[in-house]
Coordinates of C-alpha atoms and ligand atoms in Angstrom, one line a residue:
X930 CA 122.7 122.1 111.1
X931 CA 120.7 120.0 108.6
X932 CA 117.4 118.7 109.9
X933 CA 117.7 120.7 113.2
X934 CA 114.7 122.8 112.3
X935 CA 112.4 119.8 112.3
X936 CA 114.3 117.2 114.4
X937 CA 111.5 116.7 116.9
X938 CA 108.9 116.1 114.2
X939 CA 111.2 113.7 112.4
X940 CA 111.8 111.7 115.5
X941 CA 108.1 111.4 116.2
X942 CA 107.4 110.3 112.7
X943 CA 110.1 107.6 112.8
X944 CA 108.6 106.2 116.0
X945 CA 105.1 106.3 114.5
X946 CA 106.2 104.6 111.3
X947 CA 107.1 101.4 113.2
X948 CA 103.4 100.7 113.5
X949 CA 103.2 100.3 109.7
X950 CA 106.2 98.1 109.5
X951 CA 104.8 95.5 111.8
X952 CA 104.4 92.1 110.2
X953 CA 100.7 92.0 110.9
X954 CA 99.9 95.4 109.5
X955 CA 97.5 95.4 106.6
X956 CA 96.8 98.5 104.5
X957 CA 93.4 97.2 103.5
X958 CA 92.5 96.9 107.2
X959 CA 92.6 100.6 107.5
X960 CA 89.5 100.7 105.4
X961 CA 87.7 98.3 107.7
X962 CA 88.6 100.5 110.7
X963 CA 87.3 103.6 109.1
X964 CA 84.3 103.4 106.7
X965 CA 84.7 107.1 105.8
X966 CA 88.3 106.7 104.8
X967 CA 88.0 107.6 101.1
X968 CA 86.3 110.9 102.0
X969 CA 88.8 111.6 104.8
X970 CA 91.8 111.0 102.6
X971 CA 90.8 112.5 99.3
X972 CA 90.9 116.0 98.0
X973 CA 89.0 117.7 95.2
X974 CA 90.1 120.8 93.3
X975 CA 87.9 121.6 90.4
X976 CA 88.2 118.8 87.8
X977 CA 90.9 117.0 89.7
X978 CA 90.6 114.4 92.5
X979 CA 93.4 113.1 94.6
X980 CA 92.6 109.9 96.4
X981 CA 95.4 109.2 98.9
X982 CA 93.4 106.8 101.0
X983 CA 95.5 103.8 100.0
X984 CA 98.5 104.9 101.9
X985 CA 100.1 104.0 105.2
X986 CA 98.5 106.8 107.1
X987 CA 95.9 107.4 109.7
X988 CA 94.9 110.6 111.5
X989 CA 97.9 110.6 113.8
X990 CA 100.2 110.2 110.8
X991 CA 98.7 113.2 109.1
X992 CA 98.9 115.4 112.2
X993 CA 102.6 114.4 112.7
X994 CA 103.4 115.1 109.1
X995 CA 101.6 118.4 109.4
X996 CA 103.8 119.2 112.4
X997 CA 106.8 118.6 110.2
X998 CA 105.4 121.0 107.6
X999 CA 105.0 123.7 110.3
X1000 CA 108.4 123.0 111.9
X1001 CA 110.0 123.1 108.4
X1002 CA 108.4 126.5 107.8
X1003 CA 106.8 125.4 104.6
X1004 CA 104.0 128.0 104.7
X1005 CA 106.6 130.8 104.9
X1006 CA 108.5 129.2 102.0
X1007 CA 105.4 129.2 99.9
X1008 CA 104.9 132.9 100.6
X1009 CA 108.5 133.6 99.7
X1010 CA 108.1 131.9 96.3
X1011 CA 105.0 133.9 95.5
X1012 CA 106.6 137.1 96.7
X1013 CA 109.4 136.6 94.2
X1014 CA 112.2 136.2 96.8
X1015 CA 115.5 134.7 95.8
X1016 CA 114.7 131.2 96.8
X1017 CA 117.2 129.8 94.3
X1018 CA 120.0 130.7 96.7
X1019 CA 122.9 129.2 94.9
X1020 CA 122.2 131.3 91.8
X1021 CA 120.8 134.3 93.6
X1022 CA 117.5 134.2 91.7
X1023 CA 113.8 134.0 92.3
X1024 CA 111.9 131.0 91.0
X1025 CA 108.8 132.8 89.8
X1026 CA 107.2 130.5 87.3
X1027 CA 103.9 131.2 89.0
X1028 CA 104.1 134.8 87.5
X1029 CA 104.0 133.3 84.0
X1030 CA 100.4 132.1 84.5
X1031 CA 99.2 135.0 86.7
X1032 CA 96.2 136.6 85.1
X1033 CA 97.3 139.9 86.6
X1034 CA 100.6 139.8 84.6
X1035 CA 99.7 143.0 82.8
X1036 CA 100.2 144.9 86.1
X1037 CA 102.4 142.6 88.1
X1038 CA 104.9 141.5 85.4
X1039 CA 104.3 143.5 82.2
X1040 CA 107.2 141.8 80.5
X1041 CA 105.3 138.4 80.8
X1042 CA 102.1 139.9 79.4
X1043 CA 104.0 141.6 76.5
X1044 CA 105.7 138.3 75.7
X1045 CA 102.3 136.5 75.6
X1046 CA 101.0 139.2 73.2
X1047 CA 104.0 138.7 70.9
X1048 CA 103.4 134.9 70.9
X1049 CA 99.8 135.5 70.1
X1050 CA 100.7 137.6 67.1
X1051 CA 103.2 135.0 65.9
X1052 CA 100.7 132.2 66.2
X1053 CA 98.0 134.3 64.4
X1054 CA 100.5 135.0 61.6
X1055 CA 101.4 131.3 61.3
X1056 CA 97.8 130.1 61.5
X1057 CA 96.6 132.6 58.9
X1058 CA 99.4 131.6 56.5
X1059 CA 100.9 135.1 56.6
X1060 CA 104.3 134.0 57.8
X1061 CA 106.0 133.0 54.6
X1062 CA 109.3 131.4 54.0
X1063 CA 112.1 132.4 51.5
X1064 CA 110.1 131.3 48.5
X1065 CA 106.9 133.1 49.5
X1066 CA 105.1 129.9 50.5
X1067 CA 103.4 129.8 53.9
X1068 CA 105.0 127.9 56.8
X1069 CA 103.5 124.4 57.3
X1070 CA 105.9 122.8 59.8
X1071 CA 107.5 124.1 62.9
X1072 CA 110.6 122.2 64.4
X1073 CA 111.5 122.9 68.0
X1074 CA 115.2 122.5 68.7
X1075 CA 115.8 122.3 72.4
X1076 CA 116.6 119.8 75.1
X1077 CA 115.7 119.2 78.8
X1078 CA 113.3 121.9 80.0
X1079 CA 113.3 123.5 76.5
X1080 CA 111.9 120.3 75.1
X1081 CA 110.3 117.9 77.5
X1082 CA 107.4 120.1 78.7
X1083 CA 106.3 121.4 75.3
X1084 CA 106.7 118.0 73.7
X1085 CA 104.7 116.3 76.4
X1086 CA 101.9 118.8 76.3
X1087 CA 101.6 118.8 72.5
X1088 CA 101.4 115.0 72.6
X1089 CA 99.0 114.9 75.5
X1090 CA 96.6 117.5 74.0
X1091 CA 96.6 116.3 70.3
X1092 CA 92.9 116.2 70.5
X1093 CA 92.8 120.0 71.0
X1094 CA 95.3 120.7 68.2
X1095 CA 94.1 123.1 65.5
X1096 CA 96.1 121.0 62.9
X1097 CA 96.9 124.3 61.1
X1098 CA 100.6 123.4 61.2
X1099 CA 102.6 120.4 62.2
X1100 CA 104.9 120.7 65.2
X1101 CA 108.0 118.5 65.6
X1102 CA 110.5 118.2 68.4
X1103 CA 114.2 117.5 68.0
X1104 CA 116.3 117.3 71.1
X1105 CA 119.1 114.7 70.8
X1106 CA 122.4 115.5 69.3
X1107 CA 122.3 112.0 67.8
X1108 CA 122.1 113.1 64.1
X1109 CA 119.4 110.6 63.3
X1110 CA 116.9 112.6 65.4
X1111 CA 117.1 115.7 63.2
X1112 CA 117.6 113.8 60.0
X1113 CA 114.5 111.6 60.5
X1114 CA 112.5 114.7 61.3
X1115 CA 113.7 116.7 58.3
X1116 CA 113.1 113.8 55.9
X1117 CA 109.5 114.7 55.3
X1118 CA 109.9 118.4 55.4
X1119 CA 110.6 121.2 52.9
X1120 CA 113.1 124.0 53.8
X1121 CA 110.9 126.6 52.2
X1122 CA 107.9 125.8 54.4
X1123 CA 109.8 125.0 57.7
X1124 CA 110.2 127.3 60.7
X1125 CA 112.8 126.4 63.3
X1126 CA 112.4 127.4 66.9
X1127 CA 115.7 127.5 68.8
X1128 CA 114.6 127.0 72.4
X1129 CA 117.5 127.5 74.8
X1130 CA 117.5 129.5 77.9
X1131 CA 121.3 129.7 77.8
X1132 CA 121.8 129.6 74.0
X1133 CA 124.9 127.6 75.0
X1134 CA 123.6 124.0 75.1
X1135 CA 125.7 121.8 72.8
X1136 CA 122.9 119.6 71.6
X1137 CA 120.6 122.5 70.7
X1138 CA 123.3 124.6 69.0
X1139 CA 124.6 121.7 67.0
X1140 CA 121.1 120.8 65.8
X1141 CA 120.5 124.5 65.0
X1142 CA 123.6 124.7 62.9
X1143 CA 122.7 121.5 61.0
X1144 CA 119.2 122.8 60.4
X1145 CA 120.6 126.1 59.1
X1146 CA 123.0 124.2 56.8
X1147 CA 120.0 122.2 55.5
X1148 CA 118.1 125.4 54.8
X1149 CA 121.1 127.2 53.2
X1150 CA 121.6 124.3 50.8
X1151 CA 118.5 125.6 49.0
X1152 CA 118.8 129.3 49.4
X1153 CA 121.1 132.1 50.7
X1154 CA 121.9 133.3 54.2
X1155 CA 119.2 136.0 54.2
X1156 CA 116.6 133.2 54.6
X1157 CA 117.7 132.6 58.2
X1158 CA 115.6 135.5 59.3
X1159 CA 112.5 134.0 57.8
X1160 CA 113.1 130.5 59.1
X1161 CA 114.5 130.8 62.6
X1162 CA 113.1 132.3 65.8
X1163 CA 114.7 131.9 69.2
X1164 CA 113.6 131.8 72.8
X1165 CA 116.5 132.7 75.1
X1166 CA 117.9 134.9 77.8
X1167 CA 121.1 135.1 75.7
X1168 CA 119.9 137.6 73.1
X1169 CA 123.4 138.5 71.9
X1170 CA 124.3 134.8 71.1
X1171 CA 121.0 134.4 69.2
X1172 CA 121.6 137.5 67.2
X1173 CA 125.1 136.3 66.3
X1174 CA 123.5 133.1 65.1
X1175 CA 121.6 135.2 62.5
X1176 CA 118.3 135.6 64.2
X1177 CA 116.6 139.0 63.7
X1178 CA 115.6 141.0 66.7
X1179 CA 111.9 140.8 65.9
X1180 CA 112.2 137.0 66.0
X1181 CA 113.8 136.9 69.5
X1182 CA 111.5 135.9 72.4
X1183 CA 113.1 136.7 75.7
X1184 CA 113.2 134.6 78.9
X1185 CA 114.2 135.7 82.3
X1186 CA 116.7 134.2 84.7
X1187 CA 113.9 133.7 87.2
X1188 CA 112.3 131.0 85.0
X1189 CA 114.0 127.7 85.6
X1190 CA 114.4 125.4 82.6
X1191 CA 112.2 122.6 83.9
X1192 CA 109.5 125.2 85.0
X1193 CA 109.6 127.0 81.7
X1194 CA 106.8 125.5 79.5
X1195 CA 104.5 128.4 80.6
X1196 CA 106.9 131.0 79.1
X1197 CA 107.8 131.6 75.5
X1198 CA 109.3 128.1 75.7
X1199 CA 105.6 127.0 75.3
X1200 CA 105.5 128.6 71.9
X1201 CA 105.1 125.1 70.2
X1202 CA 102.2 124.5 72.4
X1203 CA 100.5 127.8 71.4
X1204 CA 101.2 126.9 67.7
X1205 CA 99.8 123.4 68.1
X1206 CA 96.7 124.2 70.2
X1207 CA 96.1 127.8 69.3
X1208 CA 96.4 130.7 71.8
X1209 CA 93.1 129.9 73.5
X1210 CA 94.4 126.4 74.3
X1211 CA 97.7 127.7 75.7
X1212 CA 95.9 130.3 77.8
X1213 CA 93.6 127.6 79.2
X1214 CA 96.7 125.6 80.2
X1215 CA 98.1 128.7 82.0
X1216 CA 94.7 129.3 83.6
X1217 CA 94.6 125.7 85.0
X1218 CA 98.1 126.1 86.4
X1219 CA 97.2 129.4 88.0
X1220 CA 94.2 127.8 89.6
X1221 CA 96.6 125.2 91.2
X1222 CA 98.9 128.1 92.2
X1223 CA 96.1 129.7 94.1
X1224 CA 95.2 126.4 95.7
X1225 CA 98.8 125.9 96.8
X1226 CA 99.0 129.5 98.1
X1227 CA 95.8 129.6 100.0
X1228 CA 94.5 126.1 100.9
X1229 CA 95.0 125.0 104.5
X1230 CA 97.9 122.6 104.8
X1231 CA 95.7 119.6 105.5
X1232 CA 93.7 120.2 102.4
X1233 CA 96.6 121.3 100.2
X1234 CA 97.2 118.8 97.4
X1235 CA 100.8 119.6 96.6
X1236 CA 101.7 119.6 100.3
X1237 CA 99.9 116.2 100.9
X1238 CA 101.7 114.6 97.9
X1239 CA 105.0 116.0 99.1
X1240 CA 104.4 114.6 102.6
X1241 CA 103.6 111.2 101.3
X1242 CA 106.7 111.1 99.2
X1243 CA 108.8 112.2 102.2
X1244 CA 107.1 109.6 104.4
X1245 CA 108.0 106.7 102.2
X1246 CA 111.5 108.0 101.2
X1247 CA 112.4 108.7 104.8
X1248 CA 110.9 105.9 106.8
X1249 CA 110.2 103.0 104.4
X1250 CA 113.4 103.1 102.3
X1251 CA 111.5 103.7 99.0
X1252 CA 114.0 104.3 96.3
X1253 CA 111.6 105.2 93.6
X1254 CA 108.1 106.4 92.7
X1255 CA 106.3 105.0 89.7
X1256 CA 104.1 107.5 87.9
X1257 CA 101.7 105.5 85.7
X1258 CA 99.3 107.4 83.6
X1259 CA 96.4 105.3 82.5
X1260 CA 96.2 107.4 79.4
X1261 CA 98.2 106.9 76.2
X1262 CA 98.1 110.6 75.7
X1263 CA 100.1 111.1 78.9
X1264 CA 102.8 108.6 77.9
X1265 CA 105.5 111.3 77.9
X1266 CA 104.5 112.7 81.3
X1267 CA 106.9 110.4 83.3
X1268 CA 109.8 111.7 81.2
X1269 CA 108.8 115.3 81.9
X1270 CA 108.4 114.5 85.6
X1271 CA 111.8 112.8 85.7
X1272 CA 113.5 116.1 84.9
X1273 CA 111.2 118.1 87.1
X1274 CA 111.7 115.9 90.1
X1275 CA 115.1 114.4 89.7
X1276 CA 116.9 117.6 88.5
X1277 CA 115.2 119.5 91.4
X1278 CA 115.6 117.0 94.2
X1279 CA 118.7 115.1 93.4
X1280 CA 120.9 116.9 95.9
X1281 CA 123.1 115.9 98.8
X1282 CA 124.0 119.2 100.5
X1283 CA 121.4 121.4 102.1
X1284 CA 120.8 125.1 101.3
X1285 CA 123.6 126.1 103.6
X1286 CA 126.1 123.8 101.9
X1287 CA 126.2 121.2 104.7
X1288 CA 126.2 117.4 103.9
X1289 CA 122.7 115.9 104.2
X1290 CA 122.4 112.8 106.4
X1291 CA 119.0 111.7 105.2
X1292 CA 117.5 110.7 101.8
X1293 CA 116.5 113.3 99.2
X1294 CA 114.9 112.9 95.8
X1295 CA 114.0 109.4 94.7
X1296 CA 113.9 107.9 91.2
X1297 CA 110.9 108.7 89.1
X1298 CA 109.9 106.3 86.4
X1299 CA 106.9 105.0 84.6
X1300 CA 105.0 104.6 81.3
X1301 CA 101.4 104.5 80.3
X1302 CA 99.1 101.8 81.6
X1303 CA 97.8 99.3 80.7
X1304 CA 101.0 98.6 78.8
X1305 CA 103.1 98.7 82.0
X1306 CA 101.0 95.8 83.4
X1307 CA 102.6 93.5 80.8
X1308 CA 106.2 94.5 81.6
X1309 CA 107.2 95.9 85.0
X1310 CA 104.1 95.4 87.2
X1311 CA 105.3 91.9 88.1
X1312 CA 108.1 93.5 90.1
X1313 CA 105.7 96.0 91.7
X1314 CA 103.5 93.1 92.9
X1315 CA 106.0 90.4 93.8
X1316 CA 109.5 92.0 93.7
X1317 CA 111.5 93.0 96.7
X1318 CA 111.5 96.7 95.9
X1319 CA 109.0 98.9 97.7
X1320 CA 107.6 101.3 95.1
X1321 CA 104.8 103.7 95.9
X1322 CA 102.8 104.5 92.8
X1323 CA 101.0 107.6 91.5
X1324 CA 98.2 106.4 89.2
X1325 CA 96.8 109.1 86.9
X1326 CA 93.6 108.7 84.8
X1327 CA 90.8 110.7 83.2
X1328 CA 87.2 109.8 83.8
X1329 CA 86.3 110.7 80.2
X1330 CA 88.0 109.8 77.0
X1331 CA 88.1 112.0 73.9
X1332 CA 88.0 109.0 71.6
X1333 CA 84.6 108.8 70.0
X1334 CA 82.5 105.7 70.5
X1335 CA 85.0 104.2 72.9
X1336 CA 83.1 104.1 76.2
X1337 CA 83.6 100.4 76.7
X1338 CA 87.4 100.4 76.0
X1339 CA 87.8 103.4 78.2
X1340 CA 85.9 101.7 81.0
X1341 CA 88.4 98.8 80.6
X1342 CA 91.2 101.2 80.9
X1343 CA 89.8 102.7 84.2
X1344 CA 88.9 99.3 85.5
X1345 CA 92.5 98.2 85.0
X1346 CA 93.8 101.3 86.7
X1347 CA 91.6 100.9 89.8
X1348 CA 92.2 97.2 90.0
X1349 CA 95.9 97.6 90.0
X1350 CA 95.9 99.9 92.9
X1351 CA 93.5 97.5 94.6
X1352 CA 95.7 94.5 93.9
X1353 CA 98.8 96.4 95.1
X1354 CA 96.9 97.1 98.4
X1355 CA 95.2 93.8 99.0
X1356 CA 97.5 91.3 97.4
X1357 CA 96.5 87.6 97.5
X1358 CA 97.6 85.7 100.6
X1359 CA 95.5 82.5 100.3
X1360 CA 97.4 81.0 97.4
X1361 CA 98.2 77.3 96.9
X1362 CA 101.9 77.9 96.4
X1363 CA 104.4 80.5 97.7
X1364 CA 105.1 81.5 94.1
X1365 CA 101.5 82.7 93.7
X1366 CA 101.3 84.7 96.9
X1367 CA 101.0 88.4 96.4
X1368 CA 101.8 90.2 99.6
X1369 CA 100.0 93.5 98.9
X1370 CA 100.5 96.3 101.3
X1371 CA 101.8 98.5 98.5
X1372 CA 100.6 102.1 98.8
X1373 CA 99.4 104.3 95.9
X1374 CA 97.8 107.6 95.1
X1375 CA 95.2 108.0 92.3
X1376 CA 94.9 111.3 90.5
X1377 CA 91.7 111.4 88.6
X1378 CA 90.9 114.1 86.1
X1379 CA 87.4 114.8 84.9
X1380 CA 88.9 114.8 81.4
X1381 CA 92.2 115.6 79.8
X1382 CA 91.8 119.3 78.8
X1383 CA 94.4 122.0 78.6
X1384 CA 93.0 123.5 81.8
X1385 CA 93.1 120.2 83.7
X1386 CA 96.6 119.3 82.4
X1387 CA 97.8 122.8 83.6
X1388 CA 96.5 122.0 87.1
X1389 CA 98.1 118.6 87.1
X1390 CA 101.6 119.9 86.1
X1391 CA 101.5 122.8 88.5
X1392 CA 100.5 120.3 91.2
X1393 CA 103.7 118.3 90.6
X1394 CA 105.8 121.5 90.4
X1395 CA 104.5 122.6 93.8
X1396 CA 104.9 119.1 95.3
X1397 CA 108.6 119.3 94.3
X1398 CA 109.0 122.7 95.9
X1399 CA 107.3 121.6 99.1
X1400 CA 109.6 118.6 99.3
X1401 CA 112.7 120.7 98.8
X1402 CA 111.6 122.8 101.8
X1403 CA 111.1 119.7 103.9
X1404 CA 114.6 118.6 102.9
X1405 CA 116.1 122.1 103.1
X1406 CA 117.6 121.8 99.6
X1407 CA 117.6 124.1 96.6
X1408 CA 115.1 122.8 94.1
X1409 CA 116.1 125.3 91.4
X1410 CA 119.7 124.7 90.6
X1411 CA 121.4 121.7 88.8
X1412 CA 125.1 122.0 89.2
X1413 CA 125.6 118.3 88.9
X1414 CA 124.8 118.5 85.2
X1415 CA 127.7 120.8 84.5
X1416 CA 130.5 118.3 85.0
X1417 CA 129.4 116.0 82.2
X1418 CA 129.0 118.9 79.9
X1419 CA 132.6 120.1 80.5
X1420 CA 134.0 116.6 80.2
X1421 CA 132.3 116.0 76.9
X1422 CA 134.2 118.9 75.5
X1423 CA 137.5 117.4 76.7
X1424 CA 136.6 113.9 75.4
X1425 CA 135.5 115.3 72.1
X1426 CA 138.9 117.1 71.7
X1427 CA 140.7 113.8 72.6
X1428 CA 138.6 112.0 70.0
X1429 CA 139.5 114.6 67.4
X1430 CA 143.2 114.2 68.3
X1431 CA 143.3 117.9 69.3
X1432 CA 144.5 116.9 72.8
X1433 CA 146.5 114.1 74.2
X1434 CA 144.3 111.0 75.0
X1435 CA 146.7 110.2 77.9
X1436 CA 145.0 113.0 79.8
X1437 CA 142.1 110.6 80.1
X1438 CA 141.6 107.5 82.2
X1439 CA 142.4 104.1 80.6
X1440 CA 138.8 103.0 80.2
X1441 CA 137.9 106.1 78.3
X1442 CA 141.1 105.8 76.2
X1443 CA 140.2 102.2 75.4
X1444 CA 136.7 103.2 74.3
X1445 CA 137.9 106.0 72.0
X1446 CA 140.5 103.7 70.4
X1447 CA 137.9 101.1 69.7
X1448 CA 135.7 103.7 68.0
X1449 CA 138.6 104.8 66.0
X1450 CA 139.3 101.2 65.0
X1451 CA 135.7 100.6 64.0
X1452 CA 135.0 104.0 62.4
X1453 CA 133.8 103.8 58.8
X1454 CA 134.0 107.4 57.6
Ligands
F6P2723 O1 120.2 119.5 81.6 C1 120.6 120.6 82.1 C2 119.9 121.8 81.6 O2 120.6 122.9 82.1 C3 118.4 121.9 82.1 O3 118.3 122.3 83.3 C4 117.8 122.7 81.0 O4 116.4 122.5 81.0 C5 118.5 122.1 79.8 O5 119.8 121.9 80.2 C6 118.5 123.0 78.5 O6 119.1 124.2 78.8 P1 118.9 125.4 77.8 O7 117.5 125.8 77.7 O8 119.8 126.5 78.4 O9 119.4 125.0 76.4

């Protein structure tokens, strides 16, 4: 069953890939053979350029990959997503994050537009100092309590776009159930001027609920329970659980089951972004994402950036045994982007049965990793250049910096970015010792933004979202569920009970018992 839809295209690609695995193949030679290569293998969409010329491809490769796209019915799958069909088949839901940034939301999804209006009012109230805490003082700090998709996106965007922040309030993020995360954050804050945002689609996530309870205790050490209404808002689909926690109806911001956690930063989950950047900044982010949505929906396949990125990922994963992709932003502001992409890509594509439930016989999602360049050059780049792992790289950079008077430093940053992709491609074969030989022949993409603005970041994030969806269609897997995460959650309840001596430890394996006993032996309080 699996793969039968596109068997012929896959076979043709496997055969074709042999050409690039020949000993004498040189990636850099492709440029000699085709002086127009950069123009042929790059795409522009507004302030975003994708250069994919440093890849193991030529025109035949692209046409074979595009055959695969057709045989896998990617165009029909794109239409299904935009039409709001139940493409999340194991949960019987649509995956309609594109509706969250649709400028026609007022008519198409009035609930989305109403939610945006409510966020706008809340942001205005906070920015104008009209939202006051229990003592009558205006709120100065907002703490987002959420994890996974209810944290990574907003935290990354707020960090990346600090140069667009209004600085009217400070926004903080607490995700880990490790108590030091919340404690460190609360250290500099005052209960009377702090607003907590409980961001949890399910309102059932252990880490978030524990942190919310601890935050409420911290507040109630200073005042009485009525203050909860002034200091907590929640974003969730589980309105009854949030109400039970003590959150007033007017402070509840709804989500819908058709918004997947890792695709949710565009919804009310993006509230911290709107607070940090102001509503205009948040709307710009949505507008940029919408522009990429339109590109994905309408651009011909051979000029479709998400489709091309998906095909390249597929190509290396399937025929070159690539186990991972490094995403390396040459931008300190985008340092959190790889963590965000880890959830987006790995939670979506880490599957081993197809949409029909049959075991998959080929590779699916790879490992996504990376940190900001140039720092990475002084840690893991050695392995990229001379190690035995084959790691395709996505380089990301912005042509302009927001740092004043920094033109020279920024030029060094870009020069390093471009020279790393060049070094990976060309290598150095004429060395005086084997230890100094750098083989090269390592492919990469470069995504170049005109500048890091909310609009351009919106485009970039939507690009990766759609790349993930296109890949899931090629692999015939559901990108929108994450059943694998559930097991660990369930077991943690069992282990917690065993650690509290509520249940018999002997129900657990010997290793886990040993670890628990050692903790009990070492425990100080
Ligand atoms: O890690 C699993 C997961 O379910 C993610 O998919 C989700 O983003 C995260 O937990 C948080 O879930 P919630 O928003 O329901 O608290």
